[in-house]
Coordinates of C-alpha atoms in Angstrom, one line a residue:
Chain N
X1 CA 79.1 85.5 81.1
X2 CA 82.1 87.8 81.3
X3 CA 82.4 89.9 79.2
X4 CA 85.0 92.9 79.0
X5 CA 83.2 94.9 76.2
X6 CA 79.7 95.1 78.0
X7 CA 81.6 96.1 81.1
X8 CA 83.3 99.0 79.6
X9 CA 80.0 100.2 78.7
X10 CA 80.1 100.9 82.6
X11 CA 82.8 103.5 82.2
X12 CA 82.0 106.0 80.7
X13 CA 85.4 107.2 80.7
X14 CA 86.3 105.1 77.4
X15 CA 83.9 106.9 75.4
X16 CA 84.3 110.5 76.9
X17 CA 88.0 110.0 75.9
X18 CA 87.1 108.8 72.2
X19 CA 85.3 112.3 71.9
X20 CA 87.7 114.3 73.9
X21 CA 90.9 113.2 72.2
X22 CA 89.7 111.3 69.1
X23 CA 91.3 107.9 70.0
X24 CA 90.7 105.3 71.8
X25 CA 91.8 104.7 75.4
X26 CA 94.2 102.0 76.0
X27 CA 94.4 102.0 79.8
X28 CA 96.9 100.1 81.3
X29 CA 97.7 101.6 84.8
X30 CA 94.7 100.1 86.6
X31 CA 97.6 99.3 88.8
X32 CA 97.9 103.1 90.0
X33 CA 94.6 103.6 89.8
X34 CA 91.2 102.2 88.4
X35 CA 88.7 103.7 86.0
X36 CA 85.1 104.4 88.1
X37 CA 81.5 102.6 86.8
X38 CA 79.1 105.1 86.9
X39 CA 77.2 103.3 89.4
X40 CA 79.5 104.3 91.7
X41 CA 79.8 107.8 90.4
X42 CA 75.9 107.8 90.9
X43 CA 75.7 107.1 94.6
X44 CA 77.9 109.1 95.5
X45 CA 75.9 112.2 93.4
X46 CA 73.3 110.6 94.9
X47 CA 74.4 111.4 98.6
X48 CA 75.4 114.8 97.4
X49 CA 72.1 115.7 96.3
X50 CA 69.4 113.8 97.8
X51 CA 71.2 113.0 100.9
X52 CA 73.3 115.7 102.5
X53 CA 73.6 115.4 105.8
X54 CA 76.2 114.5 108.8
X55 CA 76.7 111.5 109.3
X56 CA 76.3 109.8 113.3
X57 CA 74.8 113.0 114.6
X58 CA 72.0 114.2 113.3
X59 CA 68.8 113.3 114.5
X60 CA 66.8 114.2 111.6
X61 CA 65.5 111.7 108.6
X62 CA 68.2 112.6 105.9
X63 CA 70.8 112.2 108.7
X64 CA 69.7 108.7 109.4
X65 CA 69.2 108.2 105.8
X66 CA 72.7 109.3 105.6
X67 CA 73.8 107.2 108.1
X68 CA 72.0 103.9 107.1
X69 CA 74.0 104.3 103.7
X70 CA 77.3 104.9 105.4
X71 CA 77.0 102.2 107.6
X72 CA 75.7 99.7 104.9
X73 CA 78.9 100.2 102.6
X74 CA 80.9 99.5 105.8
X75 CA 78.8 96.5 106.1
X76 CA 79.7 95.2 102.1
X77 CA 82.9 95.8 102.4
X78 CA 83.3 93.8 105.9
X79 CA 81.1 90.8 103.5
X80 CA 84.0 91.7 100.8
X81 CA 86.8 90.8 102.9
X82 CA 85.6 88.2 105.2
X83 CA 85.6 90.4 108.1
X84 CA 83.1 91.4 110.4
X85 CA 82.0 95.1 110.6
X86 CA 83.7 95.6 114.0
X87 CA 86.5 95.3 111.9
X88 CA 86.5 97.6 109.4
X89 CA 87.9 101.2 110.0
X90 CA 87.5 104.1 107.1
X91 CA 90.6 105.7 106.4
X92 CA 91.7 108.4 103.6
X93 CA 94.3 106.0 102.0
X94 CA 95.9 102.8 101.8
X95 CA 99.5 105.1 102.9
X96 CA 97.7 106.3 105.8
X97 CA 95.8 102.8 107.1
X98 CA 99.7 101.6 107.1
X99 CA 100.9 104.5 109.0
X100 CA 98.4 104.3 111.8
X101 CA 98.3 100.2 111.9
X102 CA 102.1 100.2 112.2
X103 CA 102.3 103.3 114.6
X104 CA 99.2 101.4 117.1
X105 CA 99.8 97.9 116.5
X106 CA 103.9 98.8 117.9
X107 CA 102.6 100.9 120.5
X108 CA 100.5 97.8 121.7
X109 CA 103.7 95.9 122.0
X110 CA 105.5 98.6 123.0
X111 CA 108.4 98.1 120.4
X112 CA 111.3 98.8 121.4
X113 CA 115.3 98.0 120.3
X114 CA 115.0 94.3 121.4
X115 CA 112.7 94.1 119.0
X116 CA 112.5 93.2 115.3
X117 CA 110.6 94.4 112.4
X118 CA 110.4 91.6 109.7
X119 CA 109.5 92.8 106.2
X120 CA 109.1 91.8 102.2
X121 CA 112.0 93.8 100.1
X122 CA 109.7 94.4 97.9
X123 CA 107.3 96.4 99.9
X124 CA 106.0 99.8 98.9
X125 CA 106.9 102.7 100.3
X126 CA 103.5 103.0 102.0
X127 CA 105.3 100.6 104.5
X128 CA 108.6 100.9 103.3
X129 CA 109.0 104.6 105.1
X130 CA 106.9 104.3 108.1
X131 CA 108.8 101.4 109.1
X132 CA 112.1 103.0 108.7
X133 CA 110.1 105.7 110.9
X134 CA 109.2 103.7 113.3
X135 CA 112.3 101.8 113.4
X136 CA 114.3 105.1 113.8
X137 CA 111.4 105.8 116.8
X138 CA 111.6 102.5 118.3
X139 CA 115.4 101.6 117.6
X140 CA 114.1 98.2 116.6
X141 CA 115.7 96.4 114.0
X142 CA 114.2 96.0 110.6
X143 CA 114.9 92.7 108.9
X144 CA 113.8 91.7 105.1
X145 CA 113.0 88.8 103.8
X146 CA 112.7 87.8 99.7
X147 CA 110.2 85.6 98.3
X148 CA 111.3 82.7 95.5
X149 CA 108.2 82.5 92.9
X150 CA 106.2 84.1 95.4
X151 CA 107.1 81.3 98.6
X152 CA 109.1 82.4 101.8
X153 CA 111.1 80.1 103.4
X154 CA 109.1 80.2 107.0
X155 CA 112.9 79.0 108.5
X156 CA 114.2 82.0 107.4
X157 CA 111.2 84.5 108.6
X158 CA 111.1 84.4 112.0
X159 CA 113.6 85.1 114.8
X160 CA 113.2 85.1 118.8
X161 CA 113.3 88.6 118.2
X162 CA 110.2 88.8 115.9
X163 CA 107.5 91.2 116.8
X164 CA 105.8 92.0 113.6
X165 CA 105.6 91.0 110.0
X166 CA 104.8 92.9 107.4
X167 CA 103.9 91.3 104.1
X168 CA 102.4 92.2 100.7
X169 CA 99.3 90.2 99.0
X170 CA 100.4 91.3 95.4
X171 CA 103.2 92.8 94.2
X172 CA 102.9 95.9 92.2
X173 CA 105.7 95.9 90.3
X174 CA 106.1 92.2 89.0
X175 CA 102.5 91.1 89.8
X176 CA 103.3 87.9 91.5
X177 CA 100.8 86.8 94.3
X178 CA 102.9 85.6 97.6
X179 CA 101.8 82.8 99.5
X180 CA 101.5 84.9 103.1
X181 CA 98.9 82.5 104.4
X182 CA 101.8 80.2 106.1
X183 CA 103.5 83.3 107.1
X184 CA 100.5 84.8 109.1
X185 CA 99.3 81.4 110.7
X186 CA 102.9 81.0 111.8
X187 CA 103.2 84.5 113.2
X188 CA 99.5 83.8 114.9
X189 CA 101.0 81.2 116.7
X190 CA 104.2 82.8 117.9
X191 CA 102.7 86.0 119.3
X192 CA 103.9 87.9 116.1
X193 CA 101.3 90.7 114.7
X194 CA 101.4 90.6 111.2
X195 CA 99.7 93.2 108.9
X196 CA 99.2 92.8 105.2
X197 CA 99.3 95.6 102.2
X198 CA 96.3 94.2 100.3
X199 CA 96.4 97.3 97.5
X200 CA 96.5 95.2 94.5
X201 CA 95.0 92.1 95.8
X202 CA 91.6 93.4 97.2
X203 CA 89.0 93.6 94.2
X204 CA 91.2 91.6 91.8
X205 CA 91.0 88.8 93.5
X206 CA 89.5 87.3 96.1
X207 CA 90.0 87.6 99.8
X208 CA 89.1 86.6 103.2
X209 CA 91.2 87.9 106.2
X210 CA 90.3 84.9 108.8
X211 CA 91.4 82.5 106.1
X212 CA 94.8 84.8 106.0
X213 CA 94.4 84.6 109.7
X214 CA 96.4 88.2 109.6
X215 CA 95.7 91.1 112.3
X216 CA 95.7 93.3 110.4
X217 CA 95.2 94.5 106.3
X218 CA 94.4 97.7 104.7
X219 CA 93.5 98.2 100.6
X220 CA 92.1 102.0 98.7
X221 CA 89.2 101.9 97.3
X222 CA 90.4 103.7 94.1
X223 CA 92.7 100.4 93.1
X224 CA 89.1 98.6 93.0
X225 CA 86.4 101.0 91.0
X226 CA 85.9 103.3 94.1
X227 CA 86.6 107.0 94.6
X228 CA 89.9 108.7 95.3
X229 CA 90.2 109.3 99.1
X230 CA 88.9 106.4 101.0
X231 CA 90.5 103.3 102.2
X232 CA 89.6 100.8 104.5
X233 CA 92.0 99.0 107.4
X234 CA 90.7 96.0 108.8
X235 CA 91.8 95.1 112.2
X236 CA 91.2 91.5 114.1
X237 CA 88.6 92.1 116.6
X238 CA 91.0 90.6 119.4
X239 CA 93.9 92.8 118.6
X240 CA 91.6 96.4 118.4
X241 CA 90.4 96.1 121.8
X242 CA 94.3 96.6 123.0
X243 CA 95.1 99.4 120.5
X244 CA 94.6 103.3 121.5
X245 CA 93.9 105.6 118.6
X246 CA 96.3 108.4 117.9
X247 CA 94.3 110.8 115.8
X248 CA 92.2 112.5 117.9
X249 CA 89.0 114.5 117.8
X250 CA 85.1 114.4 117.7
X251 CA 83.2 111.5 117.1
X252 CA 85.8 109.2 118.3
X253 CA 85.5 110.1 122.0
X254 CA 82.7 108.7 124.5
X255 CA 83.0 112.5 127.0
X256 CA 85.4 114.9 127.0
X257 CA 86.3 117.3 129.9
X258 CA 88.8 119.8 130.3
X259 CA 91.2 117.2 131.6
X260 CA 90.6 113.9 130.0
X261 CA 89.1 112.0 127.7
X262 CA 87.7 108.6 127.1
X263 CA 87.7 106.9 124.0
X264 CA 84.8 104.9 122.3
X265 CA 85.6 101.1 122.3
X266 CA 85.8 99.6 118.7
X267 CA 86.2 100.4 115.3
X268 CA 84.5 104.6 116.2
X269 CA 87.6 105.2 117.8
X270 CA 89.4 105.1 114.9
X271 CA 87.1 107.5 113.0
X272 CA 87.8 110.8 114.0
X273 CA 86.5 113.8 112.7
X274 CA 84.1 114.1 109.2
X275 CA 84.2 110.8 107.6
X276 CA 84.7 111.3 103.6
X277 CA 81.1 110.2 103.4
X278 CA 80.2 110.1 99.8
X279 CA 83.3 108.5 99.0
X280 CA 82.7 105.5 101.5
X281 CA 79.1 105.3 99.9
X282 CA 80.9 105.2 96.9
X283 CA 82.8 102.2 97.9
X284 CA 80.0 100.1 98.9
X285 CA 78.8 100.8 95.4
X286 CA 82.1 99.8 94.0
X287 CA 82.1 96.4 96.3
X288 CA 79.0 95.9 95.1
X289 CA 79.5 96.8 91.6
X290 CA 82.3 94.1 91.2
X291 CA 81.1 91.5 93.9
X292 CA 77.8 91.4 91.0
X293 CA 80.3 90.3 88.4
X294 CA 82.3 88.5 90.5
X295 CA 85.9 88.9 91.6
X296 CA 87.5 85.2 90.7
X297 CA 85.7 85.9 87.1
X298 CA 88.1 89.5 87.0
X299 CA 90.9 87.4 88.7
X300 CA 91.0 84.7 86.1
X301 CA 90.6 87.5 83.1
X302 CA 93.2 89.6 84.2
X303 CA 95.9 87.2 85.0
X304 CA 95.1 85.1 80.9
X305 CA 95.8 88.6 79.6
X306 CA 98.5 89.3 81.8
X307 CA 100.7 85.8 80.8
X308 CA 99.6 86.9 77.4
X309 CA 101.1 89.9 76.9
X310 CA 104.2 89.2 78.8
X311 CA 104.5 86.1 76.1
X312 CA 103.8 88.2 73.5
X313 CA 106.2 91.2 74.7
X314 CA 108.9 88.6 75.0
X315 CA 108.7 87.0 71.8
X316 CA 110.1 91.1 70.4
X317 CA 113.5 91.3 70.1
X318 CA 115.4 93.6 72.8
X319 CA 112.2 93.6 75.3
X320 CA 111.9 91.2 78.3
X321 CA 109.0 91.0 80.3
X322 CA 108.9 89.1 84.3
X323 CA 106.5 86.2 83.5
X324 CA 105.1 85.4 87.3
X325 CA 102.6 83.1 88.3
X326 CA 100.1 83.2 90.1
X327 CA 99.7 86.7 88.6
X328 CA 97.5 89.5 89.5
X329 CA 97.6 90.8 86.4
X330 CA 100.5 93.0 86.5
X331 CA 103.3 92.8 83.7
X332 CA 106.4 95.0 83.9
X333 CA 108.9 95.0 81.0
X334 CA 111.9 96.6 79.9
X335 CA 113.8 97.2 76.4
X336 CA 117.3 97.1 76.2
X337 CA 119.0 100.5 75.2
X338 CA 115.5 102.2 76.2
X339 CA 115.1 104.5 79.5
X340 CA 111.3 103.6 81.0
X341 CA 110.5 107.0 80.9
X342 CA 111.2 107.6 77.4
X343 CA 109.2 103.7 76.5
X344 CA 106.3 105.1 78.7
X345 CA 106.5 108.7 76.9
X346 CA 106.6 107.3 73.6
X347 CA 103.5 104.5 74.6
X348 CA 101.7 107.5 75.5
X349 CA 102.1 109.2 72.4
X350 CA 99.8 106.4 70.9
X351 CA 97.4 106.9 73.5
X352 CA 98.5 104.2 75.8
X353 CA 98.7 104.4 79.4
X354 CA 101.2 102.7 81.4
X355 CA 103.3 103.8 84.6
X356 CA 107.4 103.7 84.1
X357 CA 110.1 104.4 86.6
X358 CA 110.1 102.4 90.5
X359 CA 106.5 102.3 91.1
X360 CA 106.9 103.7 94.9
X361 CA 109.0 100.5 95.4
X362 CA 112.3 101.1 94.9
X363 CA 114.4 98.7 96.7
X364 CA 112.2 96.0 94.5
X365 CA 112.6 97.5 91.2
X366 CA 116.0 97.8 91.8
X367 CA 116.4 94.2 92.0
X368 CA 115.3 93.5 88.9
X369 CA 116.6 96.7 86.8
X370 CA 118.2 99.2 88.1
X371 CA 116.9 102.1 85.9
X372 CA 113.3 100.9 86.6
X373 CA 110.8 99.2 84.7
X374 CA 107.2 100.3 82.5
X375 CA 104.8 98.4 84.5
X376 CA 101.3 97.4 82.4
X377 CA 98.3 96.2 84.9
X378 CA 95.2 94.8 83.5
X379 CA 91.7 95.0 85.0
X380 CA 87.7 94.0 84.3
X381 CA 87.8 96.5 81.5
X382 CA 90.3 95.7 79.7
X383 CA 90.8 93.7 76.3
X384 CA 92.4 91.2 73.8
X385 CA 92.3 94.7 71.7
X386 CA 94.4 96.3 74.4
X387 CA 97.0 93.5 74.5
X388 CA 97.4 93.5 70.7
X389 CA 97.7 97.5 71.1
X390 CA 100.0 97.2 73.5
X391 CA 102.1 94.5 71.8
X392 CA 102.2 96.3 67.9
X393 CA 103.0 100.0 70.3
X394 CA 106.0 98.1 71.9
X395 CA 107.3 96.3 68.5
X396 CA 106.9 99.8 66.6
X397 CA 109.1 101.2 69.6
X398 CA 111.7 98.6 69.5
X399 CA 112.4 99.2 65.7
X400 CA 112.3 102.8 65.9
X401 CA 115.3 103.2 68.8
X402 CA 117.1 100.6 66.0
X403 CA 117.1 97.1 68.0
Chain K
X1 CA 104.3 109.4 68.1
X2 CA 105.5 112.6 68.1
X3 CA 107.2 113.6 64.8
X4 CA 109.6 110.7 64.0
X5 CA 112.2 113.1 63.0
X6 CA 112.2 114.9 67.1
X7 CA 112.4 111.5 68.7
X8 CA 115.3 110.5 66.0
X9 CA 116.7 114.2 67.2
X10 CA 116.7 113.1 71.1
X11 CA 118.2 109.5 70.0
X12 CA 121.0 110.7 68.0
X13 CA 121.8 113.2 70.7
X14 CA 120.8 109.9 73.8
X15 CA 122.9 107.7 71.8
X16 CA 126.4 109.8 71.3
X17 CA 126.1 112.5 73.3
X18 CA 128.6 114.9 73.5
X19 CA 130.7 116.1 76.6
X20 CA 129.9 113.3 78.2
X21 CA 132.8 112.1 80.8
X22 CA 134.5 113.6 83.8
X23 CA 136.0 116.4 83.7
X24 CA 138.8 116.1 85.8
X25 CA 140.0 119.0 87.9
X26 CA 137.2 121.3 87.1
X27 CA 136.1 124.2 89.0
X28 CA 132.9 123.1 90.1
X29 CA 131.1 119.8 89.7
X30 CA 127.8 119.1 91.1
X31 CA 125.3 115.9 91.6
X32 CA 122.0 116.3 91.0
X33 CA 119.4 113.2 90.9
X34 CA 115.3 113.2 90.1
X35 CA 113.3 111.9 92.9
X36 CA 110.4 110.5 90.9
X37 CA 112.4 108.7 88.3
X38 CA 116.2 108.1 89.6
X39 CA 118.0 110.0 86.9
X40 CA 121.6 111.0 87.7
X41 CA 123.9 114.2 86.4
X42 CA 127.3 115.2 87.2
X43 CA 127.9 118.6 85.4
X44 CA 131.5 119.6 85.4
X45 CA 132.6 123.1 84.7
X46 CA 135.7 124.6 84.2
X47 CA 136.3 128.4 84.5
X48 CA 138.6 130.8 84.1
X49 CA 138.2 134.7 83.9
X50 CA 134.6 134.4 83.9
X51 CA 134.2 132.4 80.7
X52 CA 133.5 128.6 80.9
X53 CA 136.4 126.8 79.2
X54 CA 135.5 123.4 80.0
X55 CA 132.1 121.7 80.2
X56 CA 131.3 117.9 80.9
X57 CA 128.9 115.7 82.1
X58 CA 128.6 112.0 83.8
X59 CA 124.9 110.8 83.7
X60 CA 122.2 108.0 84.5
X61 CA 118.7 108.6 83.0
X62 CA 116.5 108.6 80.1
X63 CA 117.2 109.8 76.6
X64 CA 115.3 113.0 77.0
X65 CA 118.1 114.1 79.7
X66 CA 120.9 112.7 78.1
X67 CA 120.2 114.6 75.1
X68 CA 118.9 117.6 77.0
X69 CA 122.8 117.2 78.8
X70 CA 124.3 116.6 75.2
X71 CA 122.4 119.9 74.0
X72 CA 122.7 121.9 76.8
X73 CA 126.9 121.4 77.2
X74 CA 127.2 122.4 73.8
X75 CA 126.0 125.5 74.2
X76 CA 127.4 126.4 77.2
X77 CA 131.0 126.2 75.8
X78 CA 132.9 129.1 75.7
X79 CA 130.2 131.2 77.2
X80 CA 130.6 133.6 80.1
X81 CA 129.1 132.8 83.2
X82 CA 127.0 136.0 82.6
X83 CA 125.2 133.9 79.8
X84 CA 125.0 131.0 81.5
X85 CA 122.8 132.6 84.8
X86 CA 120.8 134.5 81.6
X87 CA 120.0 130.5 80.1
X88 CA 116.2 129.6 81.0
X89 CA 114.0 127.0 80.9
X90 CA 112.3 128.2 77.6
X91 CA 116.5 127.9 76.4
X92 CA 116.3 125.0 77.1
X93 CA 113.0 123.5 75.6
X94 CA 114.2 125.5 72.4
X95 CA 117.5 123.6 71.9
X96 CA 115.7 120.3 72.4
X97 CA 113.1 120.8 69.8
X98 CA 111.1 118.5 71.3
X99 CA 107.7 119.1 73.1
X100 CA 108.3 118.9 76.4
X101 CA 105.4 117.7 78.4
X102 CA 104.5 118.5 82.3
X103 CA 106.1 114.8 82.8
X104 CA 109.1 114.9 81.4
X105 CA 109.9 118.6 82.8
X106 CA 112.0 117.2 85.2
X107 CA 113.9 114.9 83.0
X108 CA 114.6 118.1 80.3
X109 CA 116.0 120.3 83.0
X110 CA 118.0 117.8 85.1
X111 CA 121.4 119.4 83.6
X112 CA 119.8 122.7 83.6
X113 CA 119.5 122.1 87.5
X114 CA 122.7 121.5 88.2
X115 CA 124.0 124.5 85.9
X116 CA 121.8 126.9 88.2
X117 CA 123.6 124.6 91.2
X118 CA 126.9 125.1 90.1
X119 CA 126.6 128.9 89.3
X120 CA 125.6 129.6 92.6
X121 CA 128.6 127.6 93.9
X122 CA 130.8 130.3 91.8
X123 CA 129.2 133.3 93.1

């Protein structure tokens, strides 16, 4: 039975803040990043301490030991997604899986200014920038498209031009879950790679990349209980046997000599260098940790408290909050005559925590208000208690700047 | 929340801020914006022999720069340009009465930015 008040219990975070600042934590930002069980904070002490050791190169116990734990969270996390575990590539963060997916999956295509990048306006920055990179690289022509209630129109995505699509599970900002599968069947079928930012999405609710059919699809582990530093970019096996890596270094090379180099085939020659091995143990724990309680149980929680605060937000005079559905459990809202900054400062003051301003998206923020919006994000941990805080924090707000 | 009586002191200042407009024909006028939160400033500043005659400012942002503009303006009219190099941060903070934390540095010295950026246009 779900049940959000045992599952704080998991983090100890909640009560460390009681005694470290006398009040109670209302956090609302899971959105920029999640609070850590300590079951994932345990494994990865755990590696530290009873399991130090190199990881793919040592040919001693604790190295293998070392390695079978490193290789097993690469195997949950494949089971998490759908994917197999040639498929799934460590990566410091979500920014840099989108960097180094855009930058091989083009050069596999070799992009070029006949060419045509086709992307969400409301995409983050993570792929917002390297695209204009690449673009300004490439000379190919970036084209967005917008969503209504979350639905492209699949006449208006594709052009002969079309080489890749680039596409959002979840928005941050308003919440709202697209409907991309169409999109990425469609751009299976035409030839067109498609990669997906699954940052809110993955560990909030559920996901299987060969029922999203794209090629491609990164997500950070500290969006979904894990550490800070790891992320994971999955790649269709079909489409990584024709990319080259372009980090380069040990691990990821079958020989070197003083001239050339050969690279190992699959998802190793992706991984150059030191993996950040406790924290990919420390994502398995966290795959595991929420795979336990199950993610559609967390989707369906955070999305009833979600629609319930934005209902309850909206019924205060001078506030409006985007109701979207199907939501992932994001709510932004603004109040009229109110700077975001000065509504986040002022929520913080009363110990809640909430993120105000464009959200590293702001082409989409600015669509819907131009000086930004406080975004509130909802996750296992959180409460009815945290709604109602929220809610009386906001109505106490909206009197006090007079509306 | 803070002291009702500092936020009511930001408000009032956020609400009807003074020297707020274009200045036209001014000396020097500079644009100055905050990356991580969009907030605008024009400061205008009019000079003659070394003293600042005229002061104004055109904004976008939160109230904590508005008033921090509204503040800040005030003071600077009718000081020498000597002064205004001497203002600091800690000037600042103190004319805002307000506890400025590490987030909302940024938004509290937006006009103070563009005073340092103006000055060294003069010099």
């Amino acid at each position: 039975m779900f049940d959000p008040h045992n599952i704080r219990k998991d983090f100890p975070q909640f009560d460390n803040y009681k005694k470290d600042f006398g009040a109670s934590l209302v956090y609302l930002d899971s959105a920029s990043t999640s609070q850590t069980p300590s079951s994932v904070v345990e494994a990865m002490n755990n590696y530290y301490l009873h399991t130090r050791s190199s990881t793919h190169r040592g040919l001693y116990p604790l190295a293998q030991k070392a390695t079978a734990l490193f290789e097993s969270s690469r195997l949950d996390v494949a089971r998490f997604i759908g994917a197999s575990v040639e498929e799934v590539i460590f990566v410091p963060s979500a920014t840099y899986a989108a960097n180094i997916a855009l930058q091989s999956l083009a050069e596999s295509i070799s992009l070029s200014e006949l060419d045509e990048i086709v992307i969400a306006d409301t995409a983050h920055h993570a792929l917002l920038v390297p695209v204009q990179m690449l673009a300004q690289k490439t000379g190919a022509q970036v084209r967005y498209v917008t969503a209504e209630n979350g639905v492209y129109d699949l006449a208006k995505v594709f052009s002969e031009k079309t080489k890749l699509v680039l596409l959002s599970v979840a928005d941050n900002i308003t919440g709202q879950i697209y409907d991309i599968i169409p999109i990425c069947r469609e751009a299976k079928k035409k030839g067109v790679l498609s990669i997906v930012d699954g940052a809110q999405a993955v560990g909030h609710m559920a996901i299987d990349v060969k029922d999203i059919e794209c090629d491609a699809l990164f997500f950070s582990a500290h969006k979904m209980c894990g550490p800070t530093g790891v992320a994971v970019l999955y790649i269709r096996e079909e489409v990584l046997k024709k990319l080259k890596p372009n980090i380069g270094g040990g691990a990821m090379v079958e020989a070197v000599d003083a001239h050339t180099y050969s690279v190992r085939s699959g998802v190793a020659g992706f991984e150059p260098g030191t993996m950040p091995i406790a924290e990919v143990i420390g994502l398995g724990a966290a795959v595991r940790y929420l795979s336990d309680i199950g993610v559609d149980e967390i989707y369906g929680h955070d999305r009833a408290l979600a629609l319930r605060a934005a209902l309850k937000l909206n019924k205060i005079h001078g506030v409006t909050a985007y109701v979207v559905n199907p939501s992932i459990g994001i709510v932004s809202f603004a109040i009229s005559g109110l700077h975001p900054h000065d509504v986040g400062h002022m929520l913080a003051e009363g110990h809640i925590c909430v993120r105000a301003g464009y959200h590293c998206a702001e082409p989409g923020v600015r669509q819907i208000a131009p000086e930004g919006v406080v975004r509130v994000s909802f996750y296992l941990y959180n409460t009815d208690q945290d709604v109602e805080d929220l809610v009386e924090a906001v109505r106490l707000i909206a009197i006090r700047a007079n509306l | 929340m803070q002291d009702t009586l500092s936020w009511d002191h930001i408000f009032e200042h956020a609400r009807q801020p003074k020297n707020k407009g274009v200045l036209t024909d001014a000396t020097v006028h500079t644009l100055v914006r905050n990356p991580m939160c969009g907030d605008e400033l024009t400061l205008f500043l009019d000079t003659k022999n070394k003293m600042i005659v005229g002061v104004m400012f055109e904004n976008v942002g939160c109230a904590i720069s508005t008033a921090s503009a509204s503040l800040v303006t005030e003071y600077l009219k009718g000081k020498s340009l000597t002064e205004a190099k001497l203002m600091t941060p800690g000037d600042v903070y103190t004319l805002l009465t307000f506890e400025i934390t590490p987030s909302r540095t940024d938004c509290a010295l937006l006009v103070y930015k563009a005073l340092q950026e103006s000055l060294k246009k003069l010099y």
